[in-house]
Amino acid sequence: MISEKMSVMVKNSSVTRAMFEEGKRLAAIYGKENVYDFSLGNPSVAPPASVKEAVVDIITNEDTTFLHGYMNNSGYEDVREKIADKLNKVHQTSFHSENIIMTVGAAGGLNVILKTLLNPGEEVVVFAPFFGEYRNYADNYDGKLVVISPDKETFLPNLKELEEKLTSSAKAVIINTPNNPTGVVYSEETIKELSKVLEKKQQEFGTSIYLISDEPYRELVYGDVFVPYVTKYYRNTIVGYSYSKSLSLPGERIGYLVIPSEVDEYEEIFAAAGVATRILGFVNAPSMIQRVVASCLDSEVDVSVYNENRELLYNSLTEYGYSCAKPQGAFYLFVKTLEEDDKAFCERAKKYNILVVPGSAFGCPGYCRIAYCVGKSTIEGALPGFRKLYEEYREEPAGRCR
Amino acid sequence: MISEKMSVMVKNSSVTRAMFEEGKRLAAIYGKENVYDFSLGNPSVAPPASVKEAVVDIITNEDTTFLHGYMNNSGYEDVREKIADKLNKVHQTSFHSENIIMTVGAAGGLNVILKTLLNPGEEVVVFAPFFGEYRNYADNYDGKLVVISPDKETFLPNLKELEEKLTSSAKAVIINTPNNPTGVVYSEETIKELSKVLEKKQQEFGTSIYLISDEPYRELVYGDVFVPYVTKYYRNTIVGYSYSKSLSLPGERIGYLVIPSEVDEYEEIFAAAGVATRILGFVNAPSMIQRVVASCLDSEVDVSVYNENRELLYNSLTEYGYSCAKPQGAFYLFVKTLEEDDKAFCERAKKYNILVVPGSAFGCPGYCRIAYCVGKSTIEGALPGFRKLYEEYREEPAGRCR
């Protein structure tokens, strides 16, 4: 009796669910501490202390009817103004409150902007490997997902193929940098080249192609890596942001969209995004936490913890013989699986109580994603298993190890 | 460049927006205290003190990584269990955690369940007058809204017309009791008769017709009014609930769906609703506030304040000559406008700085909705204007006063 669309989606979701159930099953047998679950992007680093302080301060001092009440569907104006100011300070932009819509996380924001933009059949272009939910978000509004195949050397966007595949029906292109699942950060050069392709195609078709930059991992970068602010390079850019990772608040569902004044049809889009926020049932981003994040704009989680995990895992796996690009950001390692069938590989890893996600879930078979937002002991506990798994493949008669 | 669907919705939303802007304009001229805004259903009574205490307690004592982290898309299991227990205690039901999905308010819940159920073209039946957003929620999933015309004597559901209009494409019927905009509460008798019609039609068509009971106003009733728990009368009932009104937390976006084990295809629906929560971009209901409401299940806002407003406004308006049914619940008065054109009436009320919403926004022209979730001074300040407005109409040559 459920809708046909949902039947398909439930079926597709069953892989994740099965993995979750498998984790529980293994934990019941071997003990939770002996199961190495790298399948979820759930931040392991605690929110900064400023979050707790802000909650206490705000609940103590602000009027509760105001604090828990409705506001403009786009969010509290002072919160949006503060966020705009912060962005301007960091990125030398010139946003104001009317460029910001507070959203129920980045996922909520992406749904709002796709609802705003998409007519049935219009195309949403993504670069493999990509966060699998993009497919569902586009489908929610009957958009057509166009997948650009991965550049397995660099995991940077394949711009040649983009140019070939962009049509006059292309309404949006989604990028995600730092990237889930690869951890790759697009350089300024890459963003400029991408912009050039989009500008050219806009002119050729006489259309507007919106570049949606999904940036929940913006602050999670290691070393001196520069993450360009995309609105400065391509006029029709809309940014989706979330505090899920930067403040470790994924459960709170708080983020925002940036809709710069210079995007084509800015006024229509900004007004429609506010309405979309309402009619999709979000109504507005949760109220108290809006005010909390506005008080914590200068805070960040301790990224050094993720960095230590990254170094340990990357160095160990490559030492064992695994092949993967060293991630510059986010908290994922995208590792070549030791046989072409990534699902079979992930299945086999379970033998060592290791749970990782097949690359095919991200449109990129032959790889797996290892989420290292876990305790250090999980990595240390899993390493012997990763080593044995490698040795197992190497010793096979067919010498299957890739 | 925005989607065609959104263009229509933005246009339809412009009435509300215009009213909001008009309120601001009048406030700028006459002072905020001299503008009587009855247009919004934004609770005026503060949340109970237990909410603040729970926030402080929870942020102080719970682990913040857990508190602000992801959980099952359906919500924290212990929270769902507590809510089920509370429902069972109050309504003698037998729910458990697997019947509850925490949602981003009732609006989020309705979207989740409609996404779960609706194939394009399937029908969603509503009884006029109805909360206007139902039209948008159904449209989000390409459902077809079927409107049953109002019974202007009682504002109870017109069951005869329901029986005539139900087809084999009917997937859902939405009721909302206590009702927005009328304040009417459906009696046990009414629910039983409604159930009979639905049972009969299910049998006739060999289909499942889900009765979605949208209940954000359940606790806002005056005197000894009994609000039947609908799952006990009709097997295929799904309840949408929100703490927006009962705890005055509308901005926090927290509520739940009840999907009883006995509904047809329960397992598919429950699983799909969890997936729908994720892919619509809610992901999960905001985390901390889930735990807060679970700590406040025995709390309620002080309904006596609304009751005083109701008495004052109802008694005064009917004394002046206005005609309306006395509401038993919610915080709205649905008043017959003094001319047939309800929009013209509402326009004219602005002369006295009174803002009310035309009944046509609820599919019921010839009436207007007065939201009395306002300070008492707003009502007192507006009464002379309401009186003069009535006199104006009465003295018109055409004697237009209805």
PDB file of N, CA and C in Angstrom, chain B residues 50-113:
ATOM      1  N   SER B  50       8.558  23.524  33.164  1.00  0.00           N
ATOM      2  CA  SER B  50       9.251  22.236  33.087  1.00  0.00           C
ATOM      3  C   SER B  50      10.133  22.129  31.842  1.00  0.00           C
ATOM      4  N   VAL B  51       9.786  22.852  30.785  1.00  0.00           N
ATOM      5  CA  VAL B  51      10.587  22.792  29.561  1.00  0.00           C
ATOM      6  C   VAL B  51      11.979  23.368  29.818  1.00  0.00           C
ATOM      7  N   LYS B  52      11.994  24.545  30.426  1.00  0.00           N
ATOM      8  CA  LYS B  52      13.281  25.175  30.729  1.00  0.00           C
ATOM      9  C   LYS B  52      14.095  24.279  31.674  1.00  0.00           C
ATOM     10  N   GLU B  53      13.428  23.751  32.693  1.00  0.00           N
ATOM     11  CA  GLU B  53      14.121  22.874  33.645  1.00  0.00           C
ATOM     12  C   GLU B  53      14.698  21.645  32.931  1.00  0.00           C
ATOM     13  N   ALA B  54      13.924  21.099  32.026  1.00  0.00           N
ATOM     14  CA  ALA B  54      14.387  19.897  31.305  1.00  0.00           C
ATOM     15  C   ALA B  54      15.584  20.227  30.430  1.00  0.00           C
ATOM     16  N   VAL B  55      15.550  21.368  29.766  1.00  0.00           N
ATOM     17  CA  VAL B  55      16.681  21.756  28.914  1.00  0.00           C
ATOM     18  C   VAL B  55      17.942  21.858  29.767  1.00  0.00           C
ATOM     19  N   VAL B  56      17.842  22.559  30.889  1.00  0.00           N
ATOM     20  CA  VAL B  56      19.017  22.746  31.754  1.00  0.00           C
ATOM     21  C   VAL B  56      19.505  21.397  32.284  1.00  0.00           C
ATOM     22  N   ASP B  57      18.570  20.600  32.728  1.00  0.00           N
ATOM     23  CA  ASP B  57      18.924  19.292  33.270  1.00  0.00           C
ATOM     24  C   ASP B  57      19.615  18.422  32.210  1.00  0.00           C
ATOM     25  N   ILE B  58      19.030  18.378  31.037  1.00  0.00           N
ATOM     26  CA  ILE B  58      19.541  17.495  29.983  1.00  0.00           C
ATOM     27  C   ILE B  58      20.898  17.970  29.467  1.00  0.00           C
ATOM     28  N   ILE B  59      21.033  19.272  29.234  1.00  0.00           N
ATOM     29  CA  ILE B  59      22.319  19.771  28.713  1.00  0.00           C
ATOM     30  C   ILE B  59      23.411  19.628  29.767  1.00  0.00           C
ATOM     31  N   THR B  60      23.017  19.652  31.040  1.00  0.00           N
ATOM     32  CA  THR B  60      24.002  19.528  32.114  1.00  0.00           C
ATOM     33  C   THR B  60      24.428  18.075  32.308  1.00  0.00           C
ATOM     34  N   ASN B  61      23.487  17.165  32.192  1.00  0.00           N
ATOM     35  CA  ASN B  61      23.763  15.793  32.602  1.00  0.00           C
ATOM     36  C   ASN B  61      23.965  14.772  31.488  1.00  0.00           C
ATOM     37  N   GLU B  62      23.491  15.064  30.306  1.00  0.00           N
ATOM     38  CA  GLU B  62      23.660  14.039  29.264  1.00  0.00           C
ATOM     39  C   GLU B  62      24.938  14.287  28.465  1.00  0.00           C
ATOM     40  N   ASP B  63      25.489  13.210  27.957  1.00  0.00           N
ATOM     41  CA  ASP B  63      26.673  13.299  27.119  1.00  0.00           C
ATOM     42  C   ASP B  63      26.321  14.071  25.839  1.00  0.00           C
ATOM     43  N   THR B  64      27.088  15.118  25.544  1.00  0.00           N
ATOM     44  CA  THR B  64      26.683  16.002  24.439  1.00  0.00           C
ATOM     45  C   THR B  64      26.832  15.354  23.066  1.00  0.00           C
ATOM     46  N   THR B  65      27.786  14.438  22.932  1.00  0.00           N
ATOM     47  CA  THR B  65      27.922  13.764  21.634  1.00  0.00           C
ATOM     48  C   THR B  65      26.671  12.934  21.346  1.00  0.00           C
ATOM     49  N   PHE B  66      26.175  12.285  22.371  1.00  0.00           N
ATOM     50  CA  PHE B  66      24.930  11.517  22.250  1.00  0.00           C
ATOM     51  C   PHE B  66      23.736  12.461  22.047  1.00  0.00           C
ATOM     52  N   LEU B  67      23.698  13.500  22.856  1.00  0.00           N
ATOM     53  CA  LEU B  67      22.548  14.409  22.885  1.00  0.00           C
ATOM     54  C   LEU B  67      22.334  15.133  21.566  1.00  0.00           C
ATOM     55  N   HIS B  68      23.429  15.503  20.897  1.00  0.00           N
ATOM     56  CA  HIS B  68      23.319  16.249  19.646  1.00  0.00           C
ATOM     57  C   HIS B  68      23.608  15.374  18.426  1.00  0.00           C
ATOM     58  N   GLY B  69      23.707  14.058  18.656  1.00  0.00           N
ATOM     59  CA  GLY B  69      24.129  13.176  17.568  1.00  0.00           C
ATOM     60  C   GLY B  69      22.967  12.576  16.792  1.00  0.00           C
ATOM     61  N   TYR B  70      23.324  11.867  15.739  1.00  0.00           N
ATOM     62  CA  TYR B  70      22.318  11.117  14.997  1.00  0.00           C
ATOM     63  C   TYR B  70      21.777   9.997  15.873  1.00  0.00           C
ATOM     64  N   MET B  71      20.552   9.630  15.604  1.00  0.00           N
ATOM     65  CA  MET B  71      20.004   8.409  16.186  1.00  0.00           C
ATOM     66  C   MET B  71      19.245   7.726  15.048  1.00  0.00           C
ATOM     67  N   ASN B  72      18.524   6.682  15.331  1.00  0.00           N
ATOM     68  CA  ASN B  72      17.648   6.094  14.329  1.00  0.00           C
ATOM     69  C   ASN B  72      16.788   7.207  13.704  1.00  0.00           C
ATOM     70  N   ASN B  73      16.563   7.153  12.377  1.00  0.00           N
ATOM     71  CA  ASN B  73      15.763   8.192  11.718  1.00  0.00           C
ATOM     72  C   ASN B  73      14.388   8.366  12.367  1.00  0.00           C
ATOM     73  N   SER B  74      13.913   7.334  13.031  1.00  0.00           N
ATOM     74  CA  SER B  74      12.593   7.404  13.673  1.00  0.00           C
ATOM     75  C   SER B  74      12.633   8.111  15.018  1.00  0.00           C
ATOM     76  N   GLY B  75      13.830   8.378  15.516  1.00  0.00           N
ATOM     77  CA  GLY B  75      13.945   9.046  16.811  1.00  0.00           C
ATOM     78  C   GLY B  75      14.570   8.135  17.847  1.00  0.00           C
ATOM     79  N   TYR B  76      14.952   8.716  18.980  1.00  0.00           N
ATOM     80  CA  TYR B  76      15.518   7.934  20.085  1.00  0.00           C
ATOM     81  C   TYR B  76      14.502   6.882  20.522  1.00  0.00           C
ATOM     82  N   GLU B  77      14.963   5.682  20.716  1.00  0.00           N
ATOM     83  CA  GLU B  77      14.041   4.609  21.068  1.00  0.00           C
ATOM     84  C   GLU B  77      13.409   4.838  22.440  1.00  0.00           C
ATOM     85  N   ASP B  78      14.196   5.312  23.407  1.00  0.00           N
ATOM     86  CA  ASP B  78      13.626   5.507  24.753  1.00  0.00           C
ATOM     87  C   ASP B  78      12.578   6.627  24.745  1.00  0.00           C
ATOM     88  N   VAL B  79      12.806   7.635  23.915  1.00  0.00           N
ATOM     89  CA  VAL B  79      11.818   8.720  23.796  1.00  0.00           C
ATOM     90  C   VAL B  79      10.510   8.171  23.215  1.00  0.00           C
ATOM     91  N   ARG B  80      10.644   7.370  22.171  1.00  0.00           N
ATOM     92  CA  ARG B  80       9.448   6.802  21.528  1.00  0.00           C
ATOM     93  C   ARG B  80       8.707   5.873  22.484  1.00  0.00           C
ATOM     94  N   GLU B  81       9.484   5.136  23.275  1.00  0.00           N
ATOM     95  CA  GLU B  81       8.868   4.226  24.243  1.00  0.00           C
ATOM     96  C   GLU B  81       8.091   5.014  25.302  1.00  0.00           C
ATOM     97  N   LYS B  82       8.691   6.089  25.780  1.00  0.00           N
ATOM     98  CA  LYS B  82       8.017   6.911  26.791  1.00  0.00           C
ATOM     99  C   LYS B  82       6.726   7.510  26.247  1.00  0.00           C
ATOM    100  N   ILE B  83       6.780   7.959  25.025  1.00  0.00           N
ATOM    101  CA  ILE B  83       5.580   8.558  24.423  1.00  0.00           C
ATOM    102  C   ILE B  83       4.495   7.499  24.248  1.00  0.00           C
ATOM    103  N   ALA B  84       4.904   6.312  23.796  1.00  0.00           N
ATOM    104  CA  ALA B  84       3.940   5.220  23.654  1.00  0.00           C
ATOM    105  C   ALA B  84       3.294   4.903  25.005  1.00  0.00           C
ATOM    106  N   ASP B  85       4.117   4.818  26.041  1.00  0.00           N
ATOM    107  CA  ASP B  85       3.601   4.521  27.383  1.00  0.00           C
ATOM    108  C   ASP B  85       2.597   5.579  27.832  1.00  0.00           C
ATOM    109  N   LYS B  86       2.949   6.814  27.577  1.00  0.00           N
ATOM    110  CA  LYS B  86       2.065   7.906  27.991  1.00  0.00           C
ATOM    111  C   LYS B  86       0.716   7.810  27.248  1.00  0.00           C
ATOM    112  N   LEU B  87       0.779   7.560  25.962  1.00  0.00           N
ATOM    113  CA  LEU B  87      -0.464   7.410  25.186  1.00  0.00           C
ATOM    114  C   LEU B  87      -1.293   6.253  25.733  1.00  0.00           C
ATOM    115  N   ASN B  88      -0.608   5.154  26.033  1.00  0.00           N
ATOM    116  CA  ASN B  88      -1.319   3.973  26.534  1.00  0.00           C
ATOM    117  C   ASN B  88      -2.023   4.272  27.859  1.00  0.00           C
ATOM    118  N   LYS B  89      -1.342   5.025  28.687  1.00  0.00           N
ATOM    119  CA  LYS B  89      -1.895   5.363  29.988  1.00  0.00           C
ATOM    120  C   LYS B  89      -3.134   6.243  29.828  1.00  0.00           C
ATOM    121  N   VAL B  90      -3.023   7.219  28.961  1.00  0.00           N
ATOM    122  CA  VAL B  90      -4.114   8.193  28.817  1.00  0.00           C
ATOM    123  C   VAL B  90      -5.284   7.606  28.016  1.00  0.00           C
ATOM    124  N   HIS B  91      -4.963   6.834  26.974  1.00  0.00           N
ATOM    125  CA  HIS B  91      -6.020   6.415  26.040  1.00  0.00           C
ATOM    126  C   HIS B  91      -6.309   4.912  26.076  1.00  0.00           C
ATOM    127  N   GLN B  92      -5.658   4.201  26.983  1.00  0.00           N
ATOM    128  CA  GLN B  92      -5.853   2.744  27.050  1.00  0.00           C
ATOM    129  C   GLN B  92      -5.589   2.090  25.690  1.00  0.00           C
ATOM    130  N   THR B  93      -4.500   2.503  25.088  1.00  0.00           N
ATOM    131  CA  THR B  93      -4.054   1.891  23.836  1.00  0.00           C
ATOM    132  C   THR B  93      -2.911   0.935  24.163  1.00  0.00           C
ATOM    133  N   SER B  94      -2.327   0.327  23.146  1.00  0.00           N
ATOM    134  CA  SER B  94      -1.204  -0.581  23.435  1.00  0.00           C
ATOM    135  C   SER B  94      -0.079  -0.372  22.428  1.00  0.00           C
ATOM    136  N   PHE B  95       0.360   0.862  22.334  1.00  0.00           N
ATOM    137  CA  PHE B  95       1.456   1.193  21.434  1.00  0.00           C
ATOM    138  C   PHE B  95       2.792   0.864  22.086  1.00  0.00           C
ATOM    139  N   HIS B  96       3.802   0.712  21.239  1.00  0.00           N
ATOM    140  CA  HIS B  96       5.179   0.628  21.736  1.00  0.00           C
ATOM    141  C   HIS B  96       6.053   1.454  20.803  1.00  0.00           C
ATOM    142  N   SER B  97       7.350   1.440  21.069  1.00  0.00           N
ATOM    143  CA  SER B  97       8.229   2.373  20.334  1.00  0.00           C
ATOM    144  C   SER B  97       8.134   2.199  18.821  1.00  0.00           C
ATOM    145  N   GLU B  98       7.858   0.985  18.370  1.00  0.00           N
ATOM    146  CA  GLU B  98       7.790   0.736  16.930  1.00  0.00           C
ATOM    147  C   GLU B  98       6.466   1.201  16.303  1.00  0.00           C
ATOM    148  N   ASN B  99       5.671   1.921  17.084  1.00  0.00           N
ATOM    149  CA  ASN B  99       4.484   2.579  16.522  1.00  0.00           C
ATOM    150  C   ASN B  99       4.676   4.088  16.419  1.00  0.00           C
ATOM    151  N   ILE B 100       5.827   4.564  16.887  1.00  0.00           N
ATOM    152  CA  ILE B 100       6.054   6.012  16.990  1.00  0.00           C
ATOM    153  C   ILE B 100       7.227   6.424  16.104  1.00  0.00           C
ATOM    154  N   ILE B 101       7.025   7.458  15.325  1.00  0.00           N
ATOM    155  CA  ILE B 101       8.134   8.073  14.590  1.00  0.00           C
ATOM    156  C   ILE B 101       8.182   9.540  14.975  1.00  0.00           C
ATOM    157  N   MET B 102       9.306   9.951  15.547  1.00  0.00           N
ATOM    158  CA  MET B 102       9.454  11.363  15.919  1.00  0.00           C
ATOM    159  C   MET B 102       9.587  12.182  14.637  1.00  0.00           C
ATOM    160  N   THR B 103       8.898  13.326  14.595  1.00  0.00           N
ATOM    161  CA  THR B 103       8.870  14.120  13.363  1.00  0.00           C
ATOM    162  C   THR B 103       9.167  15.594  13.629  1.00  0.00           C
ATOM    163  N   VAL B 104       9.498  16.274  12.552  1.00  0.00           N
ATOM    164  CA  VAL B 104       9.737  17.715  12.604  1.00  0.00           C
ATOM    165  C   VAL B 104       8.358  18.398  12.646  1.00  0.00           C
ATOM    166  N   GLY B 105       7.752  18.388  13.827  1.00  0.00           N
ATOM    167  CA  GLY B 105       6.405  18.935  13.990  1.00  0.00           C
ATOM    168  C   GLY B 105       5.354  18.089  13.292  1.00  0.00           C
ATOM    169  N   ALA B 106       4.113  18.524  13.391  1.00  0.00           N
ATOM    170  CA  ALA B 106       3.035  17.810  12.709  1.00  0.00           C
ATOM    171  C   ALA B 106       3.146  18.002  11.203  1.00  0.00           C
ATOM    172  N   ALA B 107       3.612  19.161  10.784  1.00  0.00           N
ATOM    173  CA  ALA B 107       3.770  19.429   9.344  1.00  0.00           C
ATOM    174  C   ALA B 107       4.767  18.452   8.739  1.00  0.00           C
ATOM    175  N   GLY B 108       5.875  18.223   9.455  1.00  0.00           N
ATOM    176  CA  GLY B 108       6.845  17.246   8.991  1.00  0.00           C
ATOM    177  C   GLY B 108       6.233  15.853   8.952  1.00  0.00           C
ATOM    178  N   GLY B 109       5.484  15.523   9.998  1.00  0.00           N
ATOM    179  CA  GLY B 109       4.854  14.205  10.072  1.00  0.00           C
ATOM    180  C   GLY B 109       3.874  13.967   8.931  1.00  0.00           C
ATOM    181  N   LEU B 110       3.074  14.966   8.626  1.00  0.00           N
ATOM    182  CA  LEU B 110       2.101  14.811   7.536  1.00  0.00           C
ATOM    183  C   LEU B 110       2.812  14.617   6.201  1.00  0.00           C
ATOM    184  N   ASN B 111       3.898  15.357   6.008  1.00  0.00           N
ATOM    185  CA  ASN B 111       4.651  15.167   4.776  1.00  0.00           C
ATOM    186  C   ASN B 111       5.250  13.773   4.708  1.00  0.00           C
ATOM    187  N   VAL B 112       5.765  13.297   5.817  1.00  0.00           N
ATOM    188  CA  VAL B 112       6.361  11.956   5.836  1.00  0.00           C
ATOM    189  C   VAL B 112       5.313  10.898   5.483  1.00  0.00           C
ATOM    190  N   ILE B 113       4.146  11.009   6.069  1.00  0.00           N
ATOM    191  CA  ILE B 113       3.166   9.939   5.832  1.00  0.00           C
ATOM    192  C   ILE B 113       2.564  10.054   4.431  1.00  0.00           C
TER     193      ILE B 113
END
